[in-house]
Amino acid sequence: MPCLLVLLAVIAPRIALFLMWLFAYTTTAFETRIWPILGFFFMPYTTCAYAIGMVENGGFHGWSLVLLIVGVVLDLGSHGQSARTTRRVDGSPLFR
């Protein structure tokens, strides 16, 4: 199950988060409901990695720590890429 979740989370993290919520996977990983909701909108890769790491390992050591770091890098990269695309669409130069 975790391998399938990781694969789905890489392809479509918001769909994976919705399925985790639907099957009560996130209730064991998070103490409150606000963090999965915020993660859904702002950092979906990190939220998926956090949920998988907490449920499968009960914490972050070994592969779950690597998965969490990869999730943060993917989120930061996707936010940076969207900002770069927005600047190019507006017609403004890339660097000033």
PDB file of N, CA and C in Angstrom:
ATOM      1  N   MET A   1       0.806  -1.206   0.000  1.00  0.00           N
ATOM      2  CA  MET A   1       0.000   0.000   0.000  1.00  0.00           C
ATOM      3  C   MET A   1       0.852   1.274   0.000  1.00  0.00           C
ATOM      4  N   PRO A   2       1.927   1.364   0.806  1.00  0.00           N
ATOM      5  CA  PRO A   2       2.699   2.605   0.784  1.00  0.00           C
ATOM      6  C   PRO A   2       3.345   2.882  -0.566  1.00  0.00           C
ATOM      7  N   CYS A   3       3.776   1.873  -1.275  1.00  0.00           N
ATOM      8  CA  CYS A   3       4.398   2.089  -2.585  1.00  0.00           C
ATOM      9  C   CYS A   3       3.395   2.672  -3.569  1.00  0.00           C
ATOM     10  N   LEU A   4       2.162   2.188  -3.523  1.00  0.00           N
ATOM     11  CA  LEU A   4       1.117   2.714  -4.390  1.00  0.00           C
ATOM     12  C   LEU A   4       0.792   4.156  -4.023  1.00  0.00           C
ATOM     13  N   LEU A   5       0.765   4.470  -2.733  1.00  0.00           N
ATOM     14  CA  LEU A   5       0.511   5.844  -2.294  1.00  0.00           C
ATOM     15  C   LEU A   5       1.622   6.783  -2.732  1.00  0.00           C
ATOM     16  N   VAL A   6       2.858   6.344  -2.619  1.00  0.00           N
ATOM     17  CA  VAL A   6       3.979   7.185  -3.028  1.00  0.00           C
ATOM     18  C   VAL A   6       3.911   7.438  -4.528  1.00  0.00           C
ATOM     19  N   LEU A   7       3.621   6.426  -5.312  1.00  0.00           N
ATOM     20  CA  LEU A   7       3.512   6.596  -6.760  1.00  0.00           C
ATOM     21  C   LEU A   7       2.386   7.551  -7.118  1.00  0.00           C
ATOM     22  N   LEU A   8       1.240   7.388  -6.490  1.00  0.00           N
ATOM     23  CA  LEU A   8       0.114   8.280  -6.753  1.00  0.00           C
ATOM     24  C   LEU A   8       0.412   9.696  -6.269  1.00  0.00           C
ATOM     25  N   ALA A   9       1.110   9.817  -5.152  1.00  0.00           N
ATOM     26  CA  ALA A   9       1.436  11.137  -4.608  1.00  0.00           C
ATOM     27  C   ALA A   9       2.397  11.898  -5.524  1.00  0.00           C
ATOM     28  N   VAL A  10       3.292  11.194  -6.194  1.00  0.00           N
ATOM     29  CA  VAL A  10       4.213  11.860  -7.113  1.00  0.00           C
ATOM     30  C   VAL A  10       3.480  12.320  -8.361  1.00  0.00           C
ATOM     31  N   ILE A  11       2.549  11.523  -8.838  1.00  0.00           N
ATOM     32  CA  ILE A  11       1.826  11.858 -10.063  1.00  0.00           C
ATOM     33  C   ILE A  11       0.778  12.937  -9.809  1.00  0.00           C
ATOM     34  N   ALA A  12      -0.035  12.755  -8.789  1.00  0.00           N
ATOM     35  CA  ALA A  12      -1.123  13.691  -8.498  1.00  0.00           C
ATOM     36  C   ALA A  12      -1.288  13.800  -6.982  1.00  0.00           C
ATOM     37  N   PRO A  13      -0.552  14.700  -6.349  1.00  0.00           N
ATOM     38  CA  PRO A  13      -0.556  14.741  -4.883  1.00  0.00           C
ATOM     39  C   PRO A  13      -1.903  15.127  -4.274  1.00  0.00           C
ATOM     40  N   ARG A  14      -2.657  15.976  -4.928  1.00  0.00           N
ATOM     41  CA  ARG A  14      -3.945  16.379  -4.350  1.00  0.00           C
ATOM     42  C   ARG A  14      -4.975  15.244  -4.425  1.00  0.00           C
ATOM     43  N   ILE A  15      -4.916  14.457  -5.462  1.00  0.00           N
ATOM     44  CA  ILE A  15      -5.799  13.284  -5.540  1.00  0.00           C
ATOM     45  C   ILE A  15      -5.399  12.270  -4.482  1.00  0.00           C
ATOM     46  N   ALA A  16      -4.099  12.101  -4.296  1.00  0.00           N
ATOM     47  CA  ALA A  16      -3.626  11.176  -3.254  1.00  0.00           C
ATOM     48  C   ALA A  16      -4.052  11.640  -1.874  1.00  0.00           C
ATOM     49  N   LEU A  17      -3.974  12.941  -1.605  1.00  0.00           N
ATOM     50  CA  LEU A  17      -4.417  13.463  -0.317  1.00  0.00           C
ATOM     51  C   LEU A  17      -5.915  13.268  -0.117  1.00  0.00           C
ATOM     52  N   PHE A  18      -6.678  13.466  -1.160  1.00  0.00           N
ATOM     53  CA  PHE A  18      -8.119  13.247  -1.059  1.00  0.00           C
ATOM     54  C   PHE A  18      -8.419  11.785  -0.749  1.00  0.00           C
ATOM     55  N   LEU A  19      -7.729  10.870  -1.412  1.00  0.00           N
ATOM     56  CA  LEU A  19      -7.942   9.450  -1.143  1.00  0.00           C
ATOM     57  C   LEU A  19      -7.469   9.071   0.258  1.00  0.00           C
ATOM     58  N   MET A  20      -6.378   9.679   0.726  1.00  0.00           N
ATOM     59  CA  MET A  20      -5.930   9.435   2.102  1.00  0.00           C
ATOM     60  C   MET A  20      -6.979   9.901   3.101  1.00  0.00           C
ATOM     61  N   TRP A  21      -7.574  11.056   2.835  1.00  0.00           N
ATOM     62  CA  TRP A  21      -8.630  11.562   3.717  1.00  0.00           C
ATOM     63  C   TRP A  21      -9.871  10.669   3.638  1.00  0.00           C
ATOM     64  N   LEU A  22     -10.216  10.227   2.442  1.00  0.00           N
ATOM     65  CA  LEU A  22     -11.411   9.413   2.243  1.00  0.00           C
ATOM     66  C   LEU A  22     -11.312   8.077   2.976  1.00  0.00           C
ATOM     67  N   PHE A  23     -10.135   7.483   2.993  1.00  0.00           N
ATOM     68  CA  PHE A  23      -9.938   6.202   3.654  1.00  0.00           C
ATOM     69  C   PHE A  23      -9.353   6.339   5.058  1.00  0.00           C
ATOM     70  N   ALA A  24      -9.452   7.538   5.649  1.00  0.00           N
ATOM     71  CA  ALA A  24      -9.052   7.834   7.032  1.00  0.00           C
ATOM     72  C   ALA A  24      -7.571   7.563   7.278  1.00  0.00           C
ATOM     73  N   TYR A  25      -6.755   7.724   6.261  1.00  0.00           N
ATOM     74  CA  TYR A  25      -5.310   7.539   6.403  1.00  0.00           C
ATOM     75  C   TYR A  25      -4.687   8.740   7.100  1.00  0.00           C
ATOM     76  N   THR A  26      -5.244   9.930   6.860  1.00  0.00           N
ATOM     77  CA  THR A  26      -4.677  11.138   7.447  1.00  0.00           C
ATOM     78  C   THR A  26      -5.078  11.325   8.900  1.00  0.00           C
ATOM     79  N   THR A  27      -6.133  10.680   9.361  1.00  0.00           N
ATOM     80  CA  THR A  27      -6.550  10.867  10.754  1.00  0.00           C
ATOM     81  C   THR A  27      -5.555  10.264  11.730  1.00  0.00           C
ATOM     82  N   THR A  28      -4.835   9.239  11.312  1.00  0.00           N
ATOM     83  CA  THR A  28      -3.825   8.662  12.195  1.00  0.00           C
ATOM     84  C   THR A  28      -2.506   9.435  12.129  1.00  0.00           C
ATOM     85  N   ALA A  29      -2.285  10.178  11.058  1.00  0.00           N
ATOM     86  CA  ALA A  29      -1.037  10.920  10.904  1.00  0.00           C
ATOM     87  C   ALA A  29      -1.100  12.307  11.529  1.00  0.00           C
ATOM     88  N   PHE A  30      -2.251  12.942  11.483  1.00  0.00           N
ATOM     89  CA  PHE A  30      -2.394  14.308  11.973  1.00  0.00           C
ATOM     90  C   PHE A  30      -3.336  14.337  13.164  1.00  0.00           C
ATOM     91  N   GLU A  31      -3.028  15.193  14.136  1.00  0.00           N
ATOM     92  CA  GLU A  31      -3.875  15.310  15.319  1.00  0.00           C
ATOM     93  C   GLU A  31      -5.072  16.222  15.076  1.00  0.00           C
ATOM     94  N   THR A  32      -4.923  17.189  14.181  1.00  0.00           N
ATOM     95  CA  THR A  32      -6.013  18.109  13.882  1.00  0.00           C
ATOM     96  C   THR A  32      -6.373  18.004  12.409  1.00  0.00           C
ATOM     97  N   ARG A  33      -7.474  18.607  12.042  1.00  0.00           N
ATOM     98  CA  ARG A  33      -7.905  18.573  10.637  1.00  0.00           C
ATOM     99  C   ARG A  33      -7.336  19.721   9.817  1.00  0.00           C
ATOM    100  N   ILE A  34      -6.810  20.726  10.486  1.00  0.00           N
ATOM    101  CA  ILE A  34      -6.361  21.911   9.766  1.00  0.00           C
ATOM    102  C   ILE A  34      -5.097  21.656   8.939  1.00  0.00           C
ATOM    103  N   TRP A  35      -4.165  20.846   9.435  1.00  0.00           N
ATOM    104  CA  TRP A  35      -2.910  20.618   8.707  1.00  0.00           C
ATOM    105  C   TRP A  35      -3.108  19.909   7.377  1.00  0.00           C
ATOM    106  N   PRO A  36      -3.934  18.858   7.290  1.00  0.00           N
ATOM    107  CA  PRO A  36      -4.156  18.270   5.959  1.00  0.00           C
ATOM    108  C   PRO A  36      -4.852  19.226   4.996  1.00  0.00           C
ATOM    109  N   ILE A  37      -5.734  20.077   5.515  1.00  0.00           N
ATOM    110  CA  ILE A  37      -6.430  21.034   4.645  1.00  0.00           C
ATOM    111  C   ILE A  37      -5.445  22.074   4.116  1.00  0.00           C
ATOM    112  N   LEU A  38      -4.624  22.625   4.996  1.00  0.00           N
ATOM    113  CA  LEU A  38      -3.607  23.590   4.549  1.00  0.00           C
ATOM    114  C   LEU A  38      -2.600  22.937   3.610  1.00  0.00           C
ATOM    115  N   GLY A  39      -2.218  21.711   3.922  1.00  0.00           N
ATOM    116  CA  GLY A  39      -1.290  20.990   3.063  1.00  0.00           C
ATOM    117  C   GLY A  39      -1.865  20.705   1.689  1.00  0.00           C
ATOM    118  N   PHE A  40      -3.164  20.475   1.623  1.00  0.00           N
ATOM    119  CA  PHE A  40      -3.827  20.226   0.343  1.00  0.00           C
ATOM    120  C   PHE A  40      -3.658  21.429  -0.586  1.00  0.00           C
ATOM    121  N   PHE A  41      -3.764  22.626  -0.041  1.00  0.00           N
ATOM    122  CA  PHE A  41      -3.692  23.822  -0.874  1.00  0.00           C
ATOM    123  C   PHE A  41      -2.276  24.337  -1.085  1.00  0.00           C
ATOM    124  N   PHE A  42      -1.405  24.244  -0.084  1.00  0.00           N
ATOM    125  CA  PHE A  42      -0.105  24.901  -0.168  1.00  0.00           C
ATOM    126  C   PHE A  42       1.073  23.964  -0.414  1.00  0.00           C
ATOM    127  N   MET A  43       1.116  22.804   0.253  1.00  0.00           N
ATOM    128  CA  MET A  43       2.262  21.903   0.113  1.00  0.00           C
ATOM    129  C   MET A  43       1.792  20.449   0.038  1.00  0.00           C
ATOM    130  N   PRO A  44       1.212  20.046  -1.076  1.00  0.00           N
ATOM    131  CA  PRO A  44       0.640  18.695  -1.151  1.00  0.00           C
ATOM    132  C   PRO A  44       1.676  17.571  -1.108  1.00  0.00           C
ATOM    133  N   TYR A  45       2.830  17.761  -1.726  1.00  0.00           N
ATOM    134  CA  TYR A  45       3.848  16.704  -1.700  1.00  0.00           C
ATOM    135  C   TYR A  45       4.355  16.458  -0.282  1.00  0.00           C
ATOM    136  N   THR A  46       4.612  17.537   0.448  1.00  0.00           N
ATOM    137  CA  THR A  46       5.099  17.408   1.814  1.00  0.00           C
ATOM    138  C   THR A  46       4.048  16.786   2.715  1.00  0.00           C
ATOM    139  N   THR A  47       2.801  17.151   2.528  1.00  0.00           N
ATOM    140  CA  THR A  47       1.721  16.601   3.347  1.00  0.00           C
ATOM    141  C   THR A  47       1.560  15.103   3.097  1.00  0.00           C
ATOM    142  N   CYS A  48       1.648  14.691   1.842  1.00  0.00           N
ATOM    143  CA  CYS A  48       1.580  13.257   1.535  1.00  0.00           C
ATOM    144  C   CYS A  48       2.758  12.513   2.159  1.00  0.00           C
ATOM    145  N   ALA A  49       3.948  13.070   2.032  1.00  0.00           N
ATOM    146  CA  ALA A  49       5.134  12.419   2.593  1.00  0.00           C
ATOM    147  C   ALA A  49       5.042  12.344   4.107  1.00  0.00           C
ATOM    148  N   TYR A  50       4.540  13.387   4.744  1.00  0.00           N
ATOM    149  CA  TYR A  50       4.400  13.384   6.196  1.00  0.00           C
ATOM    150  C   TYR A  50       3.410  12.312   6.639  1.00  0.00           C
ATOM    151  N   ALA A  51       2.268  12.234   5.961  1.00  0.00           N
ATOM    152  CA  ALA A  51       1.257  11.235   6.328  1.00  0.00           C
ATOM    153  C   ALA A  51       1.789   9.818   6.149  1.00  0.00           C
ATOM    154  N   ILE A  52       2.467   9.555   5.056  1.00  0.00           N
ATOM    155  CA  ILE A  52       3.004   8.214   4.811  1.00  0.00           C
ATOM    156  C   ILE A  52       4.079   7.882   5.843  1.00  0.00           C
ATOM    157  N   GLY A  53       4.948   8.833   6.138  1.00  0.00           N
ATOM    158  CA  GLY A  53       6.000   8.590   7.123  1.00  0.00           C
ATOM    159  C   GLY A  53       5.463   8.341   8.521  1.00  0.00           C
ATOM    160  N   MET A  54       4.453   9.098   8.928  1.00  0.00           N
ATOM    161  CA  MET A  54       3.897   8.932  10.270  1.00  0.00           C
ATOM    162  C   MET A  54       3.117   7.629  10.408  1.00  0.00           C
ATOM    163  N   VAL A  55       2.351   7.268   9.389  1.00  0.00           N
ATOM    164  CA  VAL A  55       1.534   6.054   9.485  1.00  0.00           C
ATOM    165  C   VAL A  55       2.390   4.807   9.360  1.00  0.00           C
ATOM    166  N   GLU A  56       3.319   4.796   8.436  1.00  0.00           N
ATOM    167  CA  GLU A  56       4.093   3.584   8.189  1.00  0.00           C
ATOM    168  C   GLU A  56       5.231   3.375   9.179  1.00  0.00           C
ATOM    169  N   ASN A  57       5.901   4.454   9.611  1.00  0.00           N
ATOM    170  CA  ASN A  57       7.052   4.319  10.510  1.00  0.00           C
ATOM    171  C   ASN A  57       6.806   4.868  11.900  1.00  0.00           C
ATOM    172  N   GLY A  58       5.801   5.661  12.062  1.00  0.00           N
ATOM    173  CA  GLY A  58       5.547   6.276  13.353  1.00  0.00           C
ATOM    174  C   GLY A  58       6.485   7.424  13.660  1.00  0.00           C
ATOM    175  N   GLY A  59       7.220   7.879  12.712  1.00  0.00           N
ATOM    176  CA  GLY A  59       8.169   8.974  12.878  1.00  0.00           C
ATOM    177  C   GLY A  59       9.036   9.088  11.641  1.00  0.00           C
ATOM    178  N   PHE A  60      10.074   9.886  11.759  1.00  0.00           N
ATOM    179  CA  PHE A  60      10.918  10.130  10.596  1.00  0.00           C
ATOM    180  C   PHE A  60      12.344   9.686  10.855  1.00  0.00           C
ATOM    181  N   HIS A  61      12.652   8.518  10.351  1.00  0.00           N
ATOM    182  CA  HIS A  61      14.002   7.987  10.349  1.00  0.00           C
ATOM    183  C   HIS A  61      14.118   7.055   9.154  1.00  0.00           C
ATOM    184  N   GLY A  62      15.272   7.018   8.572  1.00  0.00           N
ATOM    185  CA  GLY A  62      15.479   6.163   7.408  1.00  0.00           C
ATOM    186  C   GLY A  62      14.802   6.701   6.171  1.00  0.00           C
ATOM    187  N   TRP A  63      14.088   5.816   5.484  1.00  0.00           N
ATOM    188  CA  TRP A  63      13.491   6.179   4.210  1.00  0.00           C
ATOM    189  C   TRP A  63      12.378   7.207   4.361  1.00  0.00           C
ATOM    190  N   SER A  64      11.696   7.243   5.503  1.00  0.00           N
ATOM    191  CA  SER A  64      10.613   8.219   5.651  1.00  0.00           C
ATOM    192  C   SER A  64      11.162   9.639   5.770  1.00  0.00           C
ATOM    193  N   LEU A  65      12.345   9.798   6.343  1.00  0.00           N
ATOM    194  CA  LEU A  65      12.976  11.118   6.400  1.00  0.00           C
ATOM    195  C   LEU A  65      13.386  11.560   4.999  1.00  0.00           C
ATOM    196  N   VAL A  66      13.926  10.645   4.222  1.00  0.00           N
ATOM    197  CA  VAL A  66      14.288  10.954   2.832  1.00  0.00           C
ATOM    198  C   VAL A  66      13.042  11.325   2.032  1.00  0.00           C
ATOM    199  N   LEU A  67      11.947  10.595   2.252  1.00  0.00           N
ATOM    200  CA  LEU A  67      10.697  10.887   1.561  1.00  0.00           C
ATOM    201  C   LEU A  67      10.180  12.277   1.922  1.00  0.00           C
ATOM    202  N   LEU A  68      10.279  12.658   3.180  1.00  0.00           N
ATOM    203  CA  LEU A  68       9.834  13.986   3.606  1.00  0.00           C
ATOM    204  C   LEU A  68      10.693  15.078   2.968  1.00  0.00           C
ATOM    205  N   ILE A  69      11.991  14.891   2.912  1.00  0.00           N
ATOM    206  CA  ILE A  69      12.875  15.883   2.289  1.00  0.00           C
ATOM    207  C   ILE A  69      12.585  16.011   0.805  1.00  0.00           C
ATOM    208  N   VAL A  70      12.341  14.893   0.139  1.00  0.00           N
ATOM    209  CA  VAL A  70      11.990  14.927  -1.290  1.00  0.00           C
ATOM    210  C   VAL A  70      10.665  15.663  -1.487  1.00  0.00           C
ATOM    211  N   GLY A  71       9.702  15.452  -0.588  1.00  0.00           N
ATOM    212  CA  GLY A  71       8.422  16.159  -0.670  1.00  0.00           C
ATOM    213  C   GLY A  71       8.587  17.659  -0.547  1.00  0.00           C
ATOM    214  N   VAL A  72       9.429  18.098   0.385  1.00  0.00           N
ATOM    215  CA  VAL A  72       9.680  19.538   0.542  1.00  0.00           C
ATOM    216  C   VAL A  72      10.341  20.106  -0.710  1.00  0.00           C
ATOM    217  N   VAL A  73      11.313  19.400  -1.255  1.00  0.00           N
ATOM    218  CA  VAL A  73      12.006  19.870  -2.461  1.00  0.00           C
ATOM    219  C   VAL A  73      11.041  19.946  -3.642  1.00  0.00           C
ATOM    220  N   LEU A  74      10.168  18.949  -3.804  1.00  0.00           N
ATOM    221  CA  LEU A  74       9.193  18.977  -4.894  1.00  0.00           C
ATOM    222  C   LEU A  74       8.208  20.134  -4.734  1.00  0.00           C
ATOM    223  N   ASP A  75       7.768  20.397  -3.516  1.00  0.00           N
ATOM    224  CA  ASP A  75       6.864  21.521  -3.295  1.00  0.00           C
ATOM    225  C   ASP A  75       7.537  22.852  -3.596  1.00  0.00           C
ATOM    226  N   LEU A  76       8.737  23.036  -3.102  1.00  0.00           N
ATOM    227  CA  LEU A  76       9.442  24.290  -3.364  1.00  0.00           C
ATOM    228  C   LEU A  76       9.728  24.453  -4.853  1.00  0.00           C
ATOM    229  N   GLY A  77      10.057  23.360  -5.517  1.00  0.00           N
ATOM    230  CA  GLY A  77      10.297  23.422  -6.953  1.00  0.00           C
ATOM    231  C   GLY A  77       9.050  23.742  -7.748  1.00  0.00           C
ATOM    232  N   SER A  78       7.919  23.192  -7.335  1.00  0.00           N
ATOM    233  CA  SER A  78       6.684  23.476  -8.074  1.00  0.00           C
ATOM    234  C   SER A  78       6.227  24.911  -7.852  1.00  0.00           C
ATOM    235  N   HIS A  79       6.431  25.455  -6.657  1.00  0.00           N
ATOM    236  CA  HIS A  79       6.080  26.854  -6.410  1.00  0.00           C
ATOM    237  C   HIS A  79       7.000  27.789  -7.188  1.00  0.00           C
ATOM    238  N   GLY A  80       8.266  27.476  -7.255  1.00  0.00           N
ATOM    239  CA  GLY A  80       9.207  28.296  -8.009  1.00  0.00           C
ATOM    240  C   GLY A  80       8.938  28.249  -9.498  1.00  0.00           C
ATOM    241  N   GLN A  81       8.582  27.090  -9.993  1.00  0.00           N
ATOM    242  CA  GLN A  81       8.290  26.954 -11.417  1.00  0.00           C
ATOM    243  C   GLN A  81       7.038  27.732 -11.799  1.00  0.00           C
ATOM    244  N   SER A  82       6.019  27.727 -10.937  1.00  0.00           N
ATOM    245  CA  SER A  82       4.798  28.466 -11.256  1.00  0.00           C
ATOM    246  C   SER A  82       5.063  29.970 -11.242  1.00  0.00           C
ATOM    247  N   ALA A  83       5.925  30.453 -10.360  1.00  0.00           N
ATOM    248  CA  ALA A  83       6.265  31.873 -10.338  1.00  0.00           C
ATOM    249  C   ALA A  83       7.020  32.261 -11.599  1.00  0.00           C
ATOM    250  N   ARG A  84       7.917  31.404 -12.042  1.00  0.00           N
ATOM    251  CA  ARG A  84       8.676  31.694 -13.269  1.00  0.00           C
ATOM    252  C   ARG A  84       7.749  31.717 -14.477  1.00  0.00           C
ATOM    253  N   THR A  85       6.808  30.787 -14.545  1.00  0.00           N
ATOM    254  CA  THR A  85       5.860  30.749 -15.656  1.00  0.00           C
ATOM    255  C   THR A  85       4.984  31.990 -15.660  1.00  0.00           C
ATOM    256  N   THR A  86       4.558  32.448 -14.495  1.00  0.00           N
ATOM    257  CA  THR A  86       3.728  33.645 -14.405  1.00  0.00           C
ATOM    258  C   THR A  86       4.487  34.865 -14.904  1.00  0.00           C
ATOM    259  N   ARG A  87       5.749  34.980 -14.568  1.00  0.00           N
ATOM    260  CA  ARG A  87       6.541  36.118 -15.036  1.00  0.00           C
ATOM    261  C   ARG A  87       6.699  36.095 -16.541  1.00  0.00           C
ATOM    262  N   ARG A  88       6.864  34.926 -17.129  1.00  0.00           N
ATOM    263  CA  ARG A  88       7.027  34.841 -18.584  1.00  0.00           C
ATOM    264  C   ARG A  88       5.728  35.165 -19.299  1.00  0.00           C
ATOM    265  N   VAL A  89       4.597  34.764 -18.753  1.00  0.00           N
ATOM    266  CA  VAL A  89       3.309  35.037 -19.383  1.00  0.00           C
ATOM    267  C   VAL A  89       3.008  36.524 -19.346  1.00  0.00           C
ATOM    268  N   ASP A  90       3.362  37.200 -18.267  1.00  0.00           N
ATOM    269  CA  ASP A  90       3.120  38.633 -18.146  1.00  0.00           C
ATOM    270  C   ASP A  90       3.956  39.455 -19.117  1.00  0.00           C
ATOM    271  N   GLY A  91       4.975  38.865 -19.673  1.00  0.00           N
ATOM    272  CA  GLY A  91       5.819  39.575 -20.613  1.00  0.00           C
ATOM    273  C   GLY A  91       6.990  40.277 -19.969  1.00  0.00           C
ATOM    274  N   SER A  92       7.087  40.211 -18.670  1.00  0.00           N
ATOM    275  CA  SER A  92       8.208  40.871 -17.996  1.00  0.00           C
ATOM    276  C   SER A  92       9.457  40.006 -18.152  1.00  0.00           C
ATOM    277  N   PRO A  93      10.617  40.628 -18.178  1.00  0.00           N
ATOM    278  CA  PRO A  93      11.838  39.835 -18.297  1.00  0.00           C
ATOM    279  C   PRO A  93      12.054  38.953 -17.089  1.00  0.00           C
ATOM    280  N   LEU A  94      12.796  37.900 -17.291  1.00  0.00           N
ATOM    281  CA  LEU A  94      13.023  36.923 -16.239  1.00  0.00           C
ATOM    282  C   LEU A  94      13.851  37.490 -15.107  1.00  0.00           C
ATOM    283  N   PHE A  95      14.905  38.206 -15.428  1.00  0.00           N
ATOM    284  CA  PHE A  95      15.768  38.801 -14.401  1.00  0.00           C
ATOM    285  C   PHE A  95      15.868  40.297 -14.638  1.00  0.00           C
ATOM    286  N   ARG A  96      15.810  41.066 -13.583  1.00  0.00           N
ATOM    287  CA  ARG A  96      15.991  42.517 -13.708  1.00  0.00           C
ATOM    288  C   ARG A  96      17.132  42.964 -12.898  1.00  0.00           C
TER     289      ARG A  96
END
